[in-house]
Coordinates of C-alpha atoms and ligand atoms in Angstrom, one line a residue:
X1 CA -5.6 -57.9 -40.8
X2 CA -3.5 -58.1 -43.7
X3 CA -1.7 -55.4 -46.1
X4 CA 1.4 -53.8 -45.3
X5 CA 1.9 -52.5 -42.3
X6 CA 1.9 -48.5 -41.8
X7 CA 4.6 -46.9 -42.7
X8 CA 6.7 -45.5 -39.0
X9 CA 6.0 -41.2 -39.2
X10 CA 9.8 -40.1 -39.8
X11 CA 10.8 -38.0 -37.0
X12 CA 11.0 -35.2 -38.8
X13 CA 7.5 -35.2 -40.4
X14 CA 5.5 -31.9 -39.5
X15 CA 2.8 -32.8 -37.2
X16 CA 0.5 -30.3 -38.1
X17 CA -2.8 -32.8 -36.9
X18 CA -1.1 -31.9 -33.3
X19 CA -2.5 -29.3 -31.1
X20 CA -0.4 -26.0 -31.6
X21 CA 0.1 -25.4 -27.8
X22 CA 1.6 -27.9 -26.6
X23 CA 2.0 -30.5 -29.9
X24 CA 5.7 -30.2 -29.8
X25 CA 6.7 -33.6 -28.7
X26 CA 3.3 -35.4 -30.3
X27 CA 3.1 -37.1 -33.4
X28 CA -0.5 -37.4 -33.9
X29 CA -3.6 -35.5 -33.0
X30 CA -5.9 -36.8 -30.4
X31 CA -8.7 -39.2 -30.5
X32 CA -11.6 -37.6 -31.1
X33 CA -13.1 -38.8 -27.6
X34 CA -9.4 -37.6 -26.1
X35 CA -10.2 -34.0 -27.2
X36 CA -13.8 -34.3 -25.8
X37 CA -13.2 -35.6 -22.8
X38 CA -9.9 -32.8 -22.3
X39 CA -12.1 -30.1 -23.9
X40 CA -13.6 -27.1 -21.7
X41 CA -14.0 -24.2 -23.8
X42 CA -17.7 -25.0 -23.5
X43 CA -18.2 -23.4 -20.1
X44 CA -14.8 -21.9 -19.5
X45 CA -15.2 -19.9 -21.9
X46 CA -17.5 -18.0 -19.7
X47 CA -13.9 -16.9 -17.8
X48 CA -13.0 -14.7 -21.2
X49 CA -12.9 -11.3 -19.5
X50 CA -11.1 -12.9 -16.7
X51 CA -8.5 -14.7 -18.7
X52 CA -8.0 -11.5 -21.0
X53 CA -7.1 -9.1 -18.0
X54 CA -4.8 -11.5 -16.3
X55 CA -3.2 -11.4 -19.8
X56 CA -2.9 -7.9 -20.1
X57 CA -1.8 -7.7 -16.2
X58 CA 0.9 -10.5 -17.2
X59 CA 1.9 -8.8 -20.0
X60 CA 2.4 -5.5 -18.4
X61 CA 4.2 -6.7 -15.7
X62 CA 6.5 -8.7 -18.4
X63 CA 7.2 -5.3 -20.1
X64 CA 8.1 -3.9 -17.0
X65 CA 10.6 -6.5 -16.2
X66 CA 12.0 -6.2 -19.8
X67 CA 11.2 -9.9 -19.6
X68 CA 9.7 -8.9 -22.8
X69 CA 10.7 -6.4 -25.3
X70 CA 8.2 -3.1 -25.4
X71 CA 7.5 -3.3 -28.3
X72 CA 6.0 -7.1 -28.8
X73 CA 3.9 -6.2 -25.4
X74 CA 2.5 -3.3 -27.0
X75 CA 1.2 -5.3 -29.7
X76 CA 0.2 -8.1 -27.4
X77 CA -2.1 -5.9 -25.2
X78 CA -3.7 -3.9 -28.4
X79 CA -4.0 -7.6 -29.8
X80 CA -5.8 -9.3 -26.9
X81 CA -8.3 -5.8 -26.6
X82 CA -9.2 -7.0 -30.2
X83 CA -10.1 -10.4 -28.4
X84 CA -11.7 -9.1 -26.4
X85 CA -13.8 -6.7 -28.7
X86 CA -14.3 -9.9 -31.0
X87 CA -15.4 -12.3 -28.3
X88 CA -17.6 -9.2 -27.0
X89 CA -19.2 -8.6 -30.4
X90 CA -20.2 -12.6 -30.3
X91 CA -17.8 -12.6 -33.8
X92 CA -15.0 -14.9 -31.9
X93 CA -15.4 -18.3 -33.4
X94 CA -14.7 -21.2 -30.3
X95 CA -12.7 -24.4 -30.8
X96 CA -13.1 -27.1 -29.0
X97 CA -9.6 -28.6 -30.7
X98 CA -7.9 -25.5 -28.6
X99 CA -9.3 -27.1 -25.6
X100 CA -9.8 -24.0 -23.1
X101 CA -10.2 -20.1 -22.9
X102 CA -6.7 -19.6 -22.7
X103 CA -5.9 -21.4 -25.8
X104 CA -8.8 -20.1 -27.7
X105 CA -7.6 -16.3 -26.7
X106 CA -4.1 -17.1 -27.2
X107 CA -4.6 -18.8 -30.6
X108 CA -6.1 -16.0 -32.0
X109 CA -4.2 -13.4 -30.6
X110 CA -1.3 -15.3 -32.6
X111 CA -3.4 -15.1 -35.6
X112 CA -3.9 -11.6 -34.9
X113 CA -0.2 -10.6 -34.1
X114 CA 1.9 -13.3 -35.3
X115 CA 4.6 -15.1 -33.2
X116 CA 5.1 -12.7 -31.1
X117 CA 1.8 -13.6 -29.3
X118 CA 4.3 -16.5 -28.1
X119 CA 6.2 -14.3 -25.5
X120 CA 2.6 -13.9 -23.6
X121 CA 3.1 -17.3 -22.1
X122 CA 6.7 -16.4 -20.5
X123 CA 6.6 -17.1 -16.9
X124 CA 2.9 -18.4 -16.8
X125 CA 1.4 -21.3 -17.1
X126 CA -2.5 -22.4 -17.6
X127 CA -2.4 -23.5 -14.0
X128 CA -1.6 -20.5 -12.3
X129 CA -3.8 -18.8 -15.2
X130 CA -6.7 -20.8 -14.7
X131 CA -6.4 -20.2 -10.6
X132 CA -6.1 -16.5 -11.6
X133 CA -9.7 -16.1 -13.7
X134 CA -11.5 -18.7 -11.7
X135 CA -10.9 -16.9 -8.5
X136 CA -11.3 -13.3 -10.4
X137 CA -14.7 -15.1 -11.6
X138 CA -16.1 -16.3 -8.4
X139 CA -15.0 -13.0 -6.4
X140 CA -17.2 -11.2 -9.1
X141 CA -20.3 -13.6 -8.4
X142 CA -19.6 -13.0 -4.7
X143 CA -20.2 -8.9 -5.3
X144 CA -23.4 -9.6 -7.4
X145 CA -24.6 -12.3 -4.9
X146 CA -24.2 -9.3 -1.8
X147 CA -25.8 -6.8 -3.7
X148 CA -28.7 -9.6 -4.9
X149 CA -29.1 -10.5 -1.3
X150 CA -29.2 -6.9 0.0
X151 CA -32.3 -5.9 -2.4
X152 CA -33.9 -9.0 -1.2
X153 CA -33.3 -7.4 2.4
X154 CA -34.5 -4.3 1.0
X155 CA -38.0 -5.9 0.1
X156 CA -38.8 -8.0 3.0
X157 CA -37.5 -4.3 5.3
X158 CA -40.3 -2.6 3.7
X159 CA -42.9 -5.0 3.8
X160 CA -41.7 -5.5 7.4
X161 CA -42.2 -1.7 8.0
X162 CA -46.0 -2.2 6.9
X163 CA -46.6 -5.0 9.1
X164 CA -44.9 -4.0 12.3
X165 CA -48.5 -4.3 13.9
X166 CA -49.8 -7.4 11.8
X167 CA -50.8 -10.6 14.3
X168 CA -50.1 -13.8 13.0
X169 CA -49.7 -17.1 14.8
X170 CA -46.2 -18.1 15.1
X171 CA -45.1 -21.2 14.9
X172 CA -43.2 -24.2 16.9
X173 CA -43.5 -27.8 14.9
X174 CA -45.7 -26.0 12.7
X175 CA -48.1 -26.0 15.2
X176 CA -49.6 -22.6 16.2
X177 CA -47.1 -21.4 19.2
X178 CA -47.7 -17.7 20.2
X179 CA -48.9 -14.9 18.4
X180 CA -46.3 -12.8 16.4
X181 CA -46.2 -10.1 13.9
X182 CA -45.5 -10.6 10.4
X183 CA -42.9 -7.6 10.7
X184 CA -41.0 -9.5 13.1
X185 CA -41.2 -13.0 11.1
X186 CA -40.3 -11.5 8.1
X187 CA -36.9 -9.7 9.8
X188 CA -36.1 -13.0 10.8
X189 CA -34.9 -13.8 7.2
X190 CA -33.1 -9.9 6.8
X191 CA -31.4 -11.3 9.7
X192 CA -30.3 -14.7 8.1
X193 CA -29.5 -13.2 4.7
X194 CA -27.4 -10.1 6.3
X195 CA -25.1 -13.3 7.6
X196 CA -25.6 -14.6 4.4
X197 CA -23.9 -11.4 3.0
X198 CA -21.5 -11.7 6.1
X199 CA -20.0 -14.8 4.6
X200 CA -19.7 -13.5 1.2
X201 CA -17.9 -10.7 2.3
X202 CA -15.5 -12.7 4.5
X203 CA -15.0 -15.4 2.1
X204 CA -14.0 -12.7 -0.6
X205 CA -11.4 -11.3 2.2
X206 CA -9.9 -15.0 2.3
X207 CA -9.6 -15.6 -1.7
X208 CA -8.4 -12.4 -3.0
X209 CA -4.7 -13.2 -2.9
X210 CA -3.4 -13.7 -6.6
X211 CA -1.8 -17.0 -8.2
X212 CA 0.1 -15.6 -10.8
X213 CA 3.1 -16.0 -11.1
X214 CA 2.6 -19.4 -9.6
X215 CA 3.5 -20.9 -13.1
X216 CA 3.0 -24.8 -13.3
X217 CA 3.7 -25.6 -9.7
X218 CA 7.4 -24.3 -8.7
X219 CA 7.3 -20.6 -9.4
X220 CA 9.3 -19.1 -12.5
X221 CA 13.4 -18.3 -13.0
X222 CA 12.0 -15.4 -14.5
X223 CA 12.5 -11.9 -12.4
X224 CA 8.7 -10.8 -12.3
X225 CA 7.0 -8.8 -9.9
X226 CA 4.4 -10.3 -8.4
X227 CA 3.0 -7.6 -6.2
X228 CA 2.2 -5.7 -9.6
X229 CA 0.1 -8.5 -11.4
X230 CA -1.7 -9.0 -7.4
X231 CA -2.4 -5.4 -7.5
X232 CA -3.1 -5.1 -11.3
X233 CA -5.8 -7.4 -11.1
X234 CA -7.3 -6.0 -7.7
X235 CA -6.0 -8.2 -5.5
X236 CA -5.0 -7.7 -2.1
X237 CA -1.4 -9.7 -2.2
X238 CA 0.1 -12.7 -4.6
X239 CA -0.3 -15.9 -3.2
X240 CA 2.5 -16.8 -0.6
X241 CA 2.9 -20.4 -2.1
X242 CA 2.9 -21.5 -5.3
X243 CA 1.9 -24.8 -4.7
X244 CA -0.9 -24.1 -2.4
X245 CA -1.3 -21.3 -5.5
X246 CA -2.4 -23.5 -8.1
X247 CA -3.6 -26.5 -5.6
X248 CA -6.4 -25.2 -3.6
X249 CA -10.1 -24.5 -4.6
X250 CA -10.9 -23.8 -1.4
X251 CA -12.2 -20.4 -2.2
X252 CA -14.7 -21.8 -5.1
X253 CA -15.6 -24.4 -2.1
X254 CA -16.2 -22.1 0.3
X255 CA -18.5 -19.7 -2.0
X256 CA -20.5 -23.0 -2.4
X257 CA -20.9 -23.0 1.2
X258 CA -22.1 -19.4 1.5
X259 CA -23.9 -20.4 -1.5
X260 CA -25.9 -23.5 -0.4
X261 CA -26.8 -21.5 3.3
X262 CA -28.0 -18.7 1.5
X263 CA -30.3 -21.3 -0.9
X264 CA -31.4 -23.2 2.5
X265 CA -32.5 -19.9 3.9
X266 CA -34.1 -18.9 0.7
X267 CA -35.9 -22.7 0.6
X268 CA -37.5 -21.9 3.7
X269 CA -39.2 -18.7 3.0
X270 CA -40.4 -20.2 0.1
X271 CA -42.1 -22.8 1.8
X272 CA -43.6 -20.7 4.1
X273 CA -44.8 -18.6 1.1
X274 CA -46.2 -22.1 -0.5
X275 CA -47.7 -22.8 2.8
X276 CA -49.5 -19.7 3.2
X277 CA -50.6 -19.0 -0.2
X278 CA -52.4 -22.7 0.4
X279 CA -56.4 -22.6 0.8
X280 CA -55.9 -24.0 3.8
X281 CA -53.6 -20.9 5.0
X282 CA -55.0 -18.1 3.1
X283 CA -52.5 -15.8 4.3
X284 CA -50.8 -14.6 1.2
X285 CA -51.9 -14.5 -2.5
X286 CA -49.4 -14.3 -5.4
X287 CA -49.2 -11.7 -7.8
X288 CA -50.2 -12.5 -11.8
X289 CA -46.5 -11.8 -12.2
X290 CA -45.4 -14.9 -10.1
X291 CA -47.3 -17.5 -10.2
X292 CA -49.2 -19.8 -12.9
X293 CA -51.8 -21.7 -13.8
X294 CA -52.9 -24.9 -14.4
X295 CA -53.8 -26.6 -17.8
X296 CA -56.2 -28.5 -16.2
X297 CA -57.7 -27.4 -13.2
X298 CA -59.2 -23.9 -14.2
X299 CA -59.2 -22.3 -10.5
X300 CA -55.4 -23.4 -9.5
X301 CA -53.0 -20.5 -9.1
X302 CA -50.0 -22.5 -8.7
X303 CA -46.8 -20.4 -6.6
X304 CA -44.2 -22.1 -9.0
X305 CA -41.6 -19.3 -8.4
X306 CA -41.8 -20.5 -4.6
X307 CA -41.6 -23.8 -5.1
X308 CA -38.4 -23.7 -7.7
X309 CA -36.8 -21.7 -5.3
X310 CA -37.6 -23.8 -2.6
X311 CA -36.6 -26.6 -5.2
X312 CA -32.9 -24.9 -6.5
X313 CA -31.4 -25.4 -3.0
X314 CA -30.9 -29.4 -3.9
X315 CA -29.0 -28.4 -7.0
X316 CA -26.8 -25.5 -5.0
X317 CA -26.4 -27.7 -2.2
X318 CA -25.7 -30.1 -4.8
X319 CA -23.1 -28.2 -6.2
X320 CA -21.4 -27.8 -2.9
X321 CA -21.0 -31.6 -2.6
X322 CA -19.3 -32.2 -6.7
X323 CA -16.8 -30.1 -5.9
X324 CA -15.7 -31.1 -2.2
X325 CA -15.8 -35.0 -4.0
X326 CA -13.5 -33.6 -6.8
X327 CA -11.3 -32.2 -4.8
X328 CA -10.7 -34.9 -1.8
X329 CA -7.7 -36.4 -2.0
X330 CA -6.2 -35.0 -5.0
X331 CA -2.1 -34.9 -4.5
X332 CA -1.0 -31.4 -4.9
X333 CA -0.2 -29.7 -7.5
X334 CA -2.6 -29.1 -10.3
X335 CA -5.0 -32.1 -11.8
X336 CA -6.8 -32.2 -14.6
X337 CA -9.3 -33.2 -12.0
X338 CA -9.8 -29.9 -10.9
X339 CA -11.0 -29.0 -14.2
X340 CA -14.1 -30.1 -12.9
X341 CA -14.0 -27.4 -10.6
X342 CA -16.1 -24.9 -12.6
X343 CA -19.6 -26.0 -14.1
X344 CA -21.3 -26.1 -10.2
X345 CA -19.8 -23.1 -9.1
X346 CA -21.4 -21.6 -12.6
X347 CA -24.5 -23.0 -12.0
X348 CA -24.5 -22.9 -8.3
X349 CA -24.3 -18.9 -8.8
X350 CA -26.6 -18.8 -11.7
X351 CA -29.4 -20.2 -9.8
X352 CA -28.7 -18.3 -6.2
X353 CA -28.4 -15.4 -8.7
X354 CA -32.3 -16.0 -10.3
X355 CA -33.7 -17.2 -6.5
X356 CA -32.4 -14.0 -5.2
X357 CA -34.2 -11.6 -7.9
X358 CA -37.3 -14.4 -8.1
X359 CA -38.1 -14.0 -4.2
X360 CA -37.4 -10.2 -3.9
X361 CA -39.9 -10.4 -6.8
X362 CA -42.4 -12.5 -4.9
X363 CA -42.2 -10.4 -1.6
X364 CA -42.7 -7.1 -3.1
X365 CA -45.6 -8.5 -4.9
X366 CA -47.5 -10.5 -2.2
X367 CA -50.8 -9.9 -1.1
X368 CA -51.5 -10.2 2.3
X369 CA -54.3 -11.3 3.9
X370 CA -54.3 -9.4 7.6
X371 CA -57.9 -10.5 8.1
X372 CA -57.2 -14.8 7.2
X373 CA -53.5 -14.1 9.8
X374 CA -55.7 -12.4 12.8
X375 CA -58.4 -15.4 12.3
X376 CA -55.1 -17.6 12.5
X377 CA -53.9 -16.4 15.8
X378 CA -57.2 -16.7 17.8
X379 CA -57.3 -20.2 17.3
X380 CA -55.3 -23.1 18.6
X381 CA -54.7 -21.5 22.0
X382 CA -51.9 -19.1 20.9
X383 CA -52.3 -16.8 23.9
X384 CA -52.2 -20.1 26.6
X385 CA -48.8 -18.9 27.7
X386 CA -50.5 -15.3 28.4
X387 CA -53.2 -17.1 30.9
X388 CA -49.6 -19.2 32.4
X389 CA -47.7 -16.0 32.7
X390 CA -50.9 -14.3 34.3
X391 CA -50.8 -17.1 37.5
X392 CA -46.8 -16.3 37.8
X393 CA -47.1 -12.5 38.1
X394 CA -50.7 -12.1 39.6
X395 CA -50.9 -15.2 42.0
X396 CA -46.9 -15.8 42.3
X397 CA -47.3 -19.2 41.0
X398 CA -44.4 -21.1 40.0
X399 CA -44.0 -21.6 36.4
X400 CA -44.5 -24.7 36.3
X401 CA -47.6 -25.1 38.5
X402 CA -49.4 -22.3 36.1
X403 CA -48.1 -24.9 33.4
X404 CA -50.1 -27.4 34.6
X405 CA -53.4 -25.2 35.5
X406 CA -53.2 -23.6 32.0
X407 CA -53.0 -26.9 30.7
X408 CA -56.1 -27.8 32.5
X409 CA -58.0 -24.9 31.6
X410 CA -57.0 -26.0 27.5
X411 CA -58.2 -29.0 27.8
X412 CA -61.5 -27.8 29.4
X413 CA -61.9 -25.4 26.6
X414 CA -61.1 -27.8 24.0
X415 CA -63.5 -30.5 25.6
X416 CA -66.2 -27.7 25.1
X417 CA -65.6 -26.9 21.5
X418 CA -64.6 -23.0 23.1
X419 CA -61.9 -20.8 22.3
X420 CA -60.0 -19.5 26.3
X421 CA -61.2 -16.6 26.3
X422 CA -64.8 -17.8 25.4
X423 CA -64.5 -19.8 28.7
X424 CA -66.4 -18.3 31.2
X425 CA -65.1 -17.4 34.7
X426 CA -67.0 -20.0 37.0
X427 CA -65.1 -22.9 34.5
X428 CA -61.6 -21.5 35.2
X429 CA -62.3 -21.0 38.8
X430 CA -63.5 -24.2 39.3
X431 CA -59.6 -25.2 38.4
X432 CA -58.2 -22.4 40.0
X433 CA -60.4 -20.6 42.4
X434 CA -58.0 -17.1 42.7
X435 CA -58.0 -16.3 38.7
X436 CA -60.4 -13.4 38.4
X437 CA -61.6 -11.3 35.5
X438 CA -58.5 -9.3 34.4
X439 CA -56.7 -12.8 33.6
X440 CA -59.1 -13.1 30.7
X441 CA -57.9 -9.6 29.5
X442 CA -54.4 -10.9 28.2
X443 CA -56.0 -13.5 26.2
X444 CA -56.3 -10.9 23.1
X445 CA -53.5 -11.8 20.5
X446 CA -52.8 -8.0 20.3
X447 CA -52.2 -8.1 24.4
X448 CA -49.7 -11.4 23.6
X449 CA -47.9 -9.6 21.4
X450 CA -47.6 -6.1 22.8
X451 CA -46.2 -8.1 26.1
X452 CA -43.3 -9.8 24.3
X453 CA -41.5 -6.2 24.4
X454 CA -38.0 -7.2 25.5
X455 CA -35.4 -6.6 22.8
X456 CA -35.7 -8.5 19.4
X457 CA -39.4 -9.5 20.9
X458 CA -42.6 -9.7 18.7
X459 CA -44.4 -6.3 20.0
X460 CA -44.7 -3.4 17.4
X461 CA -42.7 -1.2 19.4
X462 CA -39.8 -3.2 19.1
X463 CA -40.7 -4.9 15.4
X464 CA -40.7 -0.6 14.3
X465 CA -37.0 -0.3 16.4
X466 CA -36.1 -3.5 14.5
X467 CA -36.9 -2.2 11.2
X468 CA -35.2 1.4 11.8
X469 CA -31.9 -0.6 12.7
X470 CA -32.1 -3.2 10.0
X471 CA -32.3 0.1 7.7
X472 CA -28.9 0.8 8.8
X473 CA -26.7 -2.5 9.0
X474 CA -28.0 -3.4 5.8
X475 CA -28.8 -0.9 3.4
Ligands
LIG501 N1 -8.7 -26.0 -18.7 C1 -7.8 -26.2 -17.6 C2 -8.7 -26.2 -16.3 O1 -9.7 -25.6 -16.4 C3 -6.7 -25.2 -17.6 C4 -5.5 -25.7 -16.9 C5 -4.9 -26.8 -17.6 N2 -3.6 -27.1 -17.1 C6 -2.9 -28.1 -17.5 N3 -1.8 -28.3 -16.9 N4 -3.4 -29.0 -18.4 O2 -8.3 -26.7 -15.3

């Protein structure tokens, strides 16, 4: 290269290029790939609300401390409610150059206000901010995600409630077990989602403690309260460290957790649903209003909902796993790593939030087909264990000797093309001479299933007692 070289920047030249917030000691502005790697007003700025009530909590507590004069906090909070209003209204115009939401509020409350927007950032810094509004966030999508999973509850209760009495075949291996009821197989899943809820709940109880206050790492030589921000902002107590304070994502980490169980759990009822909406099932049929068609194949009514459900745990589960690799072995305090920290957790939410509605959609809706489920459970030998338990109580037969005769008796049946009860007498006799008639009486589905009456069994009795209760733990 030739030509003069550039001319040194005097010290004293302004360095307006420089970002406003924290330019002071900079010369230059960033490289353009600097400022879009360092930039995360695009999702963060999903925290607004978040970021603009720690503010106002901040700047409170500031006035109450005569850390700040009353006057400049008065015109900070009526300036960050115009924000707010602006941001609200979809008029508040984003920079990527200010890098985050706090910037982006702050900047403009300064344009708003003037320099005394300065004084807002006494006693604070982004790390202990961001800490704040991420864990105000994620305790938010914990409320909507127990209230999501209770309706979901609510549906499959009621449709429980209509099919205390419903005979299915239940399922080991996917191979036909013992006869159920649909009540009782669809309060399996209130029972997984009310732990589901269980989780959130607990997990909420563990993050609400408040970081501000924090500051960068150390704490602050200011004299602020930090009870009052805690309590401001709803928290139960500030945060007892300040390292640990602006450190830990634990809390986003283990709402991923809660998150990814509650996906697996939804996965599996839509499979199930998939399964049985099959030709080969025929046990359920999909509204109009969930499922689609095919562009090809005129007759397909494909259960799409079910299957993207079934398909969203990957990505929640996925979720789970950035984060926990982001975070593993990061020195304390604060790293720019940990940015990182809030694109799964938004999407990880936004898709449990759309798979909650999307299957307590698909259960209200579903049609189901009592005749194809009854068919289902008089095949394959569902009530074998019936004739096995029959030999224990009527002949005093050790279990596994009326094992091994029922097994027999199966495999006679099956050899004959004949369903057990279809077996006549002389045939099971000839296997074991003491069985008479009334053992081929509890080989009716309905008799299998009325048995199983022991608490949290399959019979209707106890399916109807099952509903009445779920009725009151979970809604
Ligand atoms: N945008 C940042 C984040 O989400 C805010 C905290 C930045 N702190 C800092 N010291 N640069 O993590």
């Amino acid at each position: 290269m030739t030509g003069k070289p550039k001319a040194k920047r005097p010290d004293s030249a302004p360095n307006g290029a420089a970002n406003p917030m924290w330019g002071g000691r900079f010369g230059a502005a960033p490289a353009d790939l600097m400022a879009e790697i360092n930039a995360s007003i695009g999702f963060d700025k999903r925290l607004y609300r978040e970021d603009i009530a720690g503010s106002k909590a901040h700047c409170a507590m500031l006035m109450r401390q005569k850390v700040i004069p009353a006057a400049d906090g008065a015109a900070i909070q009526q300036g960050l409610d115009r924000v707010l209003a602006e941001i609200e209204r979809g008029e508040f115009v984003f920079d990527v150059k200010l890098e985050d939401i706090h910037m982006n509020v702050e900047a403009r409350l300064q344009a708003l206000i003037g320099p005394v927007a300065g004084r807002l950032h006494t006693a604070r810094s982004r790390n202990d901010q961001v800490a704040t509004d991420f864990r105000m966030w994620v305790r938010g999508a914990l409320e909507r995600t127990d209230a999501e999973l209770r309706a979901l509850q609510a549906a499959l209760i009621e449709r429980a409630e209509q099919h205390v009495a419903t005979v299915m075949p239940g399922f080991t291996h996917l191979q036909v077990a013992q006869p159920v009821t649909l009540g009782h197989h669809l309060l399996a899943y209130v029972e997984m989602f009310g732990r589901d809820r269980d989780r959130a709940r607990d997990c909420r109880v563990r993050l609400n403690e408040c970081p501000l206050g924090a500051a960068a790492l150390a704490g602050t030589s200011f004299p602020i309260d930090r009870e009052m921000t805690a309590r401001e902002l709803g928290f139960d107590r500030p945060s007892a460290n300040s390292l640990d304070a602006v450190s830990d994502r634990d809390f986003a980490l283990e709402a991923l957790a809660l998150a990814s169980i509650a996906a697996i759990h939804l996965s599996r009822l839509a499979e199930e649903l998939v399964l049985w909406s099959s030709t080969a099932f025929g046990f359920v049929a999909f509204s109009d209003r969930f499922s689609t068609g095919s562009s090809m194949m005129p007759q397909k009514r494909n259960p799409d909902a079910a299957e993207l459900v079934r398909g969203k745990a990957g990505r929640i589960g996925g979720a789970f796993a950035t984060l926990s690799t982001t975070m593993k072995g990061l020195a304390l305090s604060y790293s720019k790593d940990m940015q990182e920290d809030k694109e799964p957790v938004f999407d990880a939410f936004d898709s449990l939030s759309l798979c909650l509605r999307a299957s307590a959609g698909m259960i209200h809706d579903v049609t189901v087909n009592v005749d194809a489920m009854a068919r289902a459970a008089d095949e394959g030998y569902a009530t074998a264990t019936e004739l096995a338990d029959w030999l224990v109580r009527a002949l005093e037969m050790p279990f596994r000797e009326a094992h091994q005769v029922t097994g027999r008796i199966v495999a006679l049946a099956v050899e004959r093309g004949l369903k057990l009860e279809q077996l006549d007498l002389d045939a099971m006799q000839a296997i074991e001479p003491r069985i008479t008639a009334e053992a081929r009486q509890v080989l009716a589905p309905i008799k299998a299933v009325e048995a199983r009456n022991c608490y949290g069994g399959t019979a209707p009795a106890q399916v109807a007692a099952q509903v009445r209760r779920a009725r009151e733990r979970f809604l």
